[in-house]
Amino acid sequence: MVNYAWLVKGVKPFGCYIYLSCTSNSMFFTMLAPAPALSPAPIPATIVEPSAAALAGADNFCSPLVAPPIPAPVELATAALTSVGGLPSSSVVAPPIPISVAEITGADSLPSSAAAALPLPKRKRGKMGAEEKKAARAAAKAMSKKIMQAIQGYVEKSNEMVDQIAKDQGISADSVHQLAGQLSAIKSKRASSNWNVLVSLKSMELNEDRPSGSKIPLAEIQDAVHDDEDFMHALRSDKGKMKKFREEFEDAKEEDQKTVMCVSTRVAALGAGKSLSACQGEQRERIDYINHTTGAWGFGVIACTSYSSTIQTGFFGRGNIDGFTCKSFNVSVQEFSCLLEDYACTSVTLSKKKIPTSNMPSATAKFILDGRCQLMKTSNIMMSYSCYDQDIKAAEGVMVEGWPDDIDFCAPLKLKVALQIKILYESWKSGNTHWRVMTAAEKRLVKEELAERKPTIRAKRSDARGSHKWKSKPVSDDEDAEDDDEADYQPMGSCAWKRRGAADADNGKGVGKKGVPKRRFNAADDEEPEQPSKKSEASKLVKKAAKKSSIPITAKGKKFRPGSKASIVEAQMAETRAQLKEMCQERAQEEEEEDDSVVLLTLVMLVLLSFAILIMT
């Protein structure tokens, strides 16, 4: 997030200071009216821009509206409010304690070199004279300049160290700042003792239906635990039962934190609202400090950019700001805030385009992946819908909550109904459907369901070693005719014409199709040996007999078992041929009937025509 801040001094016609702050998500300005005692005459309008180092480190700010520490009250007329780049929000120095000072002119200031050589006074300010106060102010100014130079060097070095750590560890600089801020809060987590677990369970049991003002005290709960035989038996000797009690305790504890673990747009909106409220409070304190110290006036407005936003538009200030806005703009401060809100909402709404239905599936898929990446704190992950239980719920411990019941759990791109696509998109956009961390009980339940679904391994068979072939049934004489018909089936393939040509040549019918040469007729071909399937025992006997008699076999007739795929296909083809034949016969019969009717009609017309001619004559 980038912050830019400028101080426009002496803007006509009002003669006030305006502190402008612009971020990527909000607009903010503050008007500071100088006190008459400090600024009797209008000051020429100037704009003081921040330094290049300050702009370079502006991305490290955690809060969009965090301003730098306000300079001393004496320098308010000539100082610029700039952002201190590179420092995290926790390192921003608080405003100094207000002190009473006197007005100083340019002639009273000392050179910086002479001021740097003077030591800081040790006496109290009330006992100082005029010269001592001048020397003290000059020394403080030199010290402040020296400290800011040292801080600037520290910021530059810390940024270099952060970049180096991020490069070495393969993470972003923002993650380094976040982890550095959380380092002091990380503590070793201690497990609850068995006695505390039992006391907690007994407390939940006894105080379940009691109101908040009439809870049972801890001493009575401990006595109830001592009187409970099951609890004491589990505590002393039964480890399995104590394990179940601990799981129940952890489940109840995680149920209380379930709402905190949700990741949705509403959580982000609440966080933004809290940061803006805190920022508004800080700005109010700053303006109060300025008004108390110098008597200057100022006010600021924060406006939301959407009417459905959870952020409320508000203003803050010190002085007769309402009179100023009524005289200059003919509106009150409240009306001024509402006008800014209307303008912001209208401009943002007009600049946004409504997403078409065709792009909603891809937008929904992006919502799903972004939510999971935000929860898992990783990137470049894939979503598996078919293996959702084992790859995501059981392995990662996260789940989707709030998926619409009337929509199948599948990828959004696979949905074909426009209404379902819109419902799923609006559900993810509004936050009703979101990712969340599973509790220990839910993880345990998922693992148990997967264990039940997991197929059991078959026991090792006794004859694991050796070959296991299908035993063929002996071929009877009644099946020979049927097998002969099935053996004639030739499946269509790349070399089907060769097999058909070879079969025709074997039968002695002449040259086959596609130029297959004719084979000489042999008397031994009248009774060709059958070739059943290779797995049958009869085929082995036929092969041996063929080898002994040395009969040339050019075409191998394959034998198919009844009920096999080839026999089923052959039966279907025969049925189809019979149906085609019947259709041809019916069509020929219909044509003959039509021809007879045409001839009969022609004869009737001739007879009528002849009668008409006779009548006319």
Coordinates of C-alpha atoms in Angstrom, one line a residue, residues 487-493 496:
A487 CA -15.7 -69.3 -36.6
D488 CA -16.7 -67.7 -39.9
Y489 CA -16.9 -64.3 -38.3
Q490 CA -14.1 -62.0 -39.3
P491 CA -13.8 -58.7 -37.3
M492 CA -13.3 -55.7 -39.5
G493 CA -9.8 -54.3 -39.3
A496 CA -9.7 -58.0 -42.9

